[in-house]
């Protein structure tokens, strides 16, 4: 099977359910993203458990946005638990982001997918892209709900920095459009984990992504 470009946003609380959905969908995924709902519901041990169950990388979507010392304290424990990547906010400044990057692979939020992102984040996206170009993280987060913004971010971003896009499915984004705009990976949550058949939903999105690869 071709390498997947699909990331599952596993936003459920319960450990058993998370592991079951991960097992069912793993064949179609590049990585699994865990966010606060799952970490709060099941504890940090869910990270090594998901890795052992699926063999896939785990992205910890903590959206870290604190002073360097606190970012470092949090990121240290989460990388130690086995996370392969951590998502951090860029708007708190380069020292806060660097504190995470010193410990492991980091993904910086440069724009968000919800309507409210237009209020405060979008006006500073250019500066967040500059920050990413200077620090050269593994990747940045850009909104699948606005393919034209993904294309803009791609045009300004250094080659080699990956673009990961949440917002496909439940938030209205279309996989084909964002991949065409320059996204490297798409992140899908509810359209997979809340469907009656998560494996089949993941397979359909995987096929759609593959058609664009
Ligand atoms: P759904 O259910 O909408 O889940 O497919 C999307 C997942 O991605 C997260 N998310 C974002 N993370 N910037 C981010 O860093 C964003 O713009 C963004 N939009 C959605 C969301 O928390 C969920 O885990």
CSV table of C-alpha atoms and ligand atoms in Angstrom, one decimal:
chain,number,residue,atom,x,y,z
A,1,UNK,CA,0.0,0.0,0.0
A,2,UNK,CA,1.3,3.5,-0.9
A,3,UNK,CA,2.5,5.6,2.1
A,4,UNK,CA,-0.5,7.4,3.5
A,5,UNK,CA,-0.8,11.2,4.0
A,6,UNK,CA,-3.8,10.9,6.3
A,7,UNK,CA,-3.5,11.7,10.0
A,8,UNK,CA,-6.3,10.6,12.4
A,9,UNK,CA,-7.3,13.1,15.0
A,10,UNK,CA,-8.3,10.7,17.8
A,11,UNK,CA,-10.4,13.0,19.9
A,12,UNK,CA,-12.2,10.5,22.1
A,13,UNK,CA,-11.9,10.2,25.9
A,14,UNK,CA,-11.9,6.5,26.5
A,15,UNK,CA,-8.7,4.4,26.2
A,16,UNK,CA,-10.5,1.3,24.9
A,17,UNK,CA,-12.4,3.1,22.3
A,18,UNK,CA,-9.2,5.0,21.2
A,19,UNK,CA,-7.2,1.8,20.9
A,20,UNK,CA,-10.1,0.1,19.0
A,21,UNK,CA,-10.4,2.9,16.4
A,22,UNK,CA,-6.6,3.1,16.0
A,23,UNK,CA,-6.4,-0.6,15.4
A,24,UNK,CA,-9.3,-0.5,12.8
A,25,UNK,CA,-7.9,2.4,10.9
A,26,UNK,CA,-4.1,2.0,11.2
A,27,UNK,CA,-3.7,0.5,7.7
A,28,UNK,CA,-4.8,3.8,6.1
A,29,UNK,CA,-2.9,6.3,8.3
A,30,UNK,CA,0.5,8.0,8.3
A,31,UNK,CA,0.2,9.0,12.0
A,32,UNK,CA,-2.2,9.4,14.9
A,33,UNK,CA,-2.8,12.8,16.5
A,34,UNK,CA,-3.8,12.9,20.2
A,35,UNK,CA,-5.2,16.1,21.7
A,36,UNK,CA,-6.3,17.1,25.2
A,37,UNK,CA,-9.6,15.2,25.2
A,38,UNK,CA,-7.7,11.8,24.9
A,39,UNK,CA,-4.8,12.8,27.2
A,40,UNK,CA,-7.2,14.1,29.9
A,41,UNK,CA,-9.5,11.0,29.4
A,42,UNK,CA,-6.9,8.3,29.3
A,43,UNK,CA,-3.6,9.7,30.6
A,44,UNK,CA,-0.2,10.1,28.9
A,45,UNK,CA,0.3,6.3,28.7
A,46,UNK,CA,-2.1,6.3,25.8
A,47,UNK,CA,0.8,7.5,23.7
A,48,UNK,CA,3.0,4.4,24.1
A,49,UNK,CA,-0.1,2.2,23.9
A,50,UNK,CA,-1.1,3.7,20.6
A,51,UNK,CA,2.4,3.3,19.2
A,52,UNK,CA,2.6,-0.3,20.4
A,53,UNK,CA,-0.9,-1.1,19.0
A,54,UNK,CA,-0.3,0.4,15.5
A,55,UNK,CA,3.4,1.0,15.0
A,56,UNK,CA,2.5,4.5,13.8
A,57,UNK,CA,4.0,7.9,14.8
A,58,UNK,CA,2.0,9.9,17.4
A,59,UNK,CA,1.6,13.7,17.2
A,60,UNK,CA,0.8,15.4,20.5
A,61,UNK,CA,-1.5,18.3,19.6
A,62,UNK,CA,-1.0,20.3,22.8
A,63,UNK,CA,-0.9,23.7,21.1
A,64,UNK,CA,1.7,24.7,23.6
A,65,UNK,CA,1.6,28.4,24.2
A,66,UNK,CA,3.5,29.2,27.4
A,67,UNK,CA,6.8,30.7,28.6
A,68,UNK,CA,9.9,28.7,27.5
A,69,UNK,CA,10.4,27.0,30.8
A,70,UNK,CA,6.8,25.7,31.1
A,71,UNK,CA,6.8,24.7,27.4
A,72,UNK,CA,10.0,22.8,28.2
A,73,UNK,CA,8.6,21.1,31.3
A,74,UNK,CA,5.5,19.9,29.4
A,75,UNK,CA,7.2,18.9,26.1
A,76,UNK,CA,9.9,17.0,28.1
A,77,UNK,CA,7.3,14.7,29.6
A,78,UNK,CA,5.4,14.3,26.5
A,79,UNK,CA,8.4,13.4,24.3
A,80,UNK,CA,9.6,11.1,27.1
A,81,UNK,CA,6.2,9.3,26.9
A,82,UNK,CA,6.9,8.6,23.3
A,83,UNK,CA,5.3,11.4,21.3
A,84,UNK,CA,7.1,11.8,17.9
A,85,UNK,CA,5.9,15.3,17.3
A,86,UNK,CA,4.5,18.1,19.4
A,87,UNK,CA,2.3,21.0,18.0
A,88,UNK,CA,3.1,24.4,19.5
A,89,UNK,CA,1.7,27.8,19.0
A,90,UNK,CA,4.1,30.3,17.3
A,91,UNK,CA,2.4,33.5,18.5
A,92,UNK,CA,4.1,33.2,21.9
A,93,UNK,CA,7.4,33.9,20.3
A,94,UNK,CA,10.5,32.2,19.1
A,95,UNK,CA,12.0,31.4,22.5
A,96,UNK,CA,8.9,29.5,23.6
A,97,UNK,CA,8.9,27.5,20.3
A,98,UNK,CA,12.7,26.9,20.5
A,99,UNK,CA,12.2,25.4,24.0
A,100,UNK,CA,10.1,22.7,22.4
A,101,UNK,CA,12.3,22.3,19.3
A,102,UNK,CA,15.3,21.6,21.5
A,103,UNK,CA,13.6,18.5,22.8
A,104,UNK,CA,12.1,17.0,19.6
A,105,UNK,CA,10.3,17.4,16.3
A,106,UNK,CA,7.9,20.3,16.4
A,107,UNK,CA,5.0,21.6,14.3
A,108,UNK,CA,4.1,25.3,14.5
A,109,UNK,CA,0.5,26.6,14.2
A,110,UNK,CA,0.6,29.4,11.6
A,111,UNK,CA,-3.1,29.7,11.0
A,112,UNK,CA,-6.2,27.9,12.3
A,113,UNK,CA,-9.2,26.3,10.6
A,114,UNK,CA,-12.1,27.7,12.6
A,115,UNK,CA,-14.0,31.0,11.7
A,116,UNK,CA,-12.5,32.9,14.8
A,117,UNK,CA,-9.0,32.4,13.4
A,118,UNK,CA,-9.6,35.4,11.2
A,119,UNK,CA,-9.8,37.7,14.3
A,120,UNK,CA,-6.3,37.3,15.7
A,121,UNK,CA,-4.2,34.6,14.0
A,122,UNK,CA,-4.7,35.3,10.3
A,123,UNK,CA,-3.5,38.9,10.6
A,124,UNK,CA,-0.1,37.6,11.9
A,125,UNK,CA,0.2,34.5,9.7
A,126,UNK,CA,2.9,36.2,7.6
A,127,UNK,CA,5.1,36.7,10.7
A,128,UNK,CA,4.4,33.2,11.9
A,129,UNK,CA,5.6,31.9,8.5
A,130,UNK,CA,8.7,34.0,8.9
A,131,UNK,CA,9.2,32.4,12.3
A,132,UNK,CA,8.8,28.9,10.8
A,133,UNK,CA,11.2,29.7,8.0
A,134,UNK,CA,13.8,30.9,10.5
A,135,UNK,CA,13.4,28.0,13.0
A,136,UNK,CA,12.8,25.3,10.3
A,137,UNK,CA,10.5,23.0,12.3
A,138,UNK,CA,9.2,19.7,10.9
A,139,UNK,CA,6.1,21.3,9.8
A,140,UNK,CA,3.3,23.9,10.2
A,141,UNK,CA,-0.4,23.7,10.7
A,142,UNK,CA,-2.6,25.5,8.1
A,143,UNK,CA,-6.4,25.5,7.6
A,144,UNK,CA,-8.0,22.9,5.3
A,145,UNK,CA,-11.1,25.0,5.4
A,146,UNK,CA,-9.3,27.7,3.4
A,147,UNK,CA,-7.4,26.1,0.5
A,148,UNK,CA,-6.4,29.5,-0.8
A,149,UNK,CA,-4.6,30.2,2.5
A,150,UNK,CA,-2.9,26.8,2.2
A,151,UNK,CA,-1.6,27.8,-1.2
A,152,UNK,CA,-0.5,31.2,0.1
A,153,UNK,CA,1.3,29.6,3.0
A,154,UNK,CA,3.0,27.1,0.7
A,155,UNK,CA,4.2,29.9,-1.5
A,156,UNK,CA,5.9,31.7,1.4
A,157,UNK,CA,7.2,28.6,3.3
A,158,UNK,CA,10.7,27.2,2.8
A,159,UNK,CA,10.7,24.0,0.8
A,160,UNK,CA,11.0,21.0,3.0
A,161,UNK,CA,8.8,22.3,5.8
A,162,UNK,CA,5.7,20.2,5.8
A,163,UNK,CA,2.1,21.5,5.8
A,164,UNK,CA,-0.4,19.6,7.9
A,165,UNK,CA,-4.0,20.6,7.5
A,166,UNK,CA,-6.9,20.0,9.9
A,167,UNK,CA,-10.5,20.9,8.9
A,168,UNK,CA,-11.3,18.3,6.3
A,169,UNK,CA,-14.7,16.7,6.7
A,170,UNK,CA,-16.7,17.9,9.8
A,171,UNK,CA,-15.4,21.5,9.4
A,172,UNK,CA,-16.1,21.5,5.7
A,173,UNK,CA,-12.6,21.2,4.1
A,174,UNK,CA,-12.1,19.0,1.0
A,175,UNK,CA,-9.1,16.7,0.9
A,176,UNK,CA,-8.5,17.1,-2.8
A,177,UNK,CA,-8.6,20.9,-2.7
A,178,UNK,CA,-6.1,21.2,0.1
A,179,UNK,CA,-3.7,18.7,-1.4
A,180,UNK,CA,-3.8,20.5,-4.7
A,181,UNK,CA,-3.1,23.8,-2.8
A,182,UNK,CA,0.1,22.3,-1.4
A,183,UNK,CA,-0.7,20.4,1.8
A,184,UNK,CA,1.5,17.4,2.6
A,185,UNK,CA,-0.8,15.8,5.1
A,186,UNK,CA,-4.5,16.1,6.0
A,187,UNK,CA,-5.8,15.7,9.5
A,188,UNK,CA,-9.3,14.2,10.0
A,189,UNK,CA,-11.1,13.6,13.2
A,190,UNK,CA,-14.9,13.3,13.5
A,191,UNK,CA,-15.5,12.1,9.9
A,192,UNK,CA,-13.5,9.0,10.9
A,193,UNK,CA,-13.9,8.4,14.7
A,194,UNK,CA,-17.6,9.4,14.9
A,195,UNK,CA,-18.6,7.4,11.8
A,196,UNK,CA,-20.5,4.1,12.0
A,197,UNK,CA,-17.6,2.4,10.3
A,198,UNK,CA,-14.3,4.2,11.1
A,199,UNK,CA,-12.2,1.7,9.0
A,200,UNK,CA,-14.4,2.3,5.9
A,201,UNK,CA,-14.4,6.1,6.4
A,202,UNK,CA,-10.6,6.1,6.8
A,203,UNK,CA,-10.3,3.9,3.7
A,204,UNK,CA,-12.4,6.3,1.6
A,205,UNK,CA,-10.4,9.3,2.7
A,206,UNK,CA,-7.1,7.4,2.1
A,207,UNK,CA,-8.2,6.6,-1.5
A,208,UNK,CA,-9.2,10.2,-2.1
A,209,UNK,CA,-5.8,11.4,-0.8
A,210,UNK,CA,-4.0,8.8,-2.9
A,211,UNK,CA,-5.7,9.9,-6.0
A,212,UNK,CA,-4.1,13.3,-5.5
A,213,UNK,CA,-0.6,12.0,-4.6
B,1,LIG,P1,-12.1,17.3,13.1
B,1,LIG,O1,-13.1,16.5,14.0
B,1,LIG,O2,-12.6,18.7,12.9
B,1,LIG,O3,-10.8,17.4,14.0
B,1,LIG,O4,-11.8,16.7,11.9
B,1,LIG,C1,-9.7,18.3,13.7
B,1,LIG,C2,-8.7,18.1,14.7
B,1,LIG,O5,-7.6,19.0,14.4
B,1,LIG,C3,-7.5,20.0,15.4
B,1,LIG,N1,-7.6,21.3,14.7
B,1,LIG,C4,-6.6,22.1,14.7
B,1,LIG,N2,-5.4,22.1,15.2
B,1,LIG,N3,-4.9,24.2,14.1
B,1,LIG,C5,-4.6,23.1,14.9
B,1,LIG,O6,-3.4,23.1,15.4
B,1,LIG,C6,-6.1,24.2,13.6
B,1,LIG,O7,-6.5,25.1,12.9
B,1,LIG,C7,-7.0,23.2,13.9
B,1,LIG,N4,-8.3,22.9,13.5
B,1,LIG,C8,-8.6,21.7,14.0
B,1,LIG,C9,-8.7,19.8,16.3
B,1,LIG,O8,-8.4,20.2,17.7
B,1,LIG,C10,-9.0,18.4,16.2
B,1,LIG,O9,-8.1,17.6,17.0
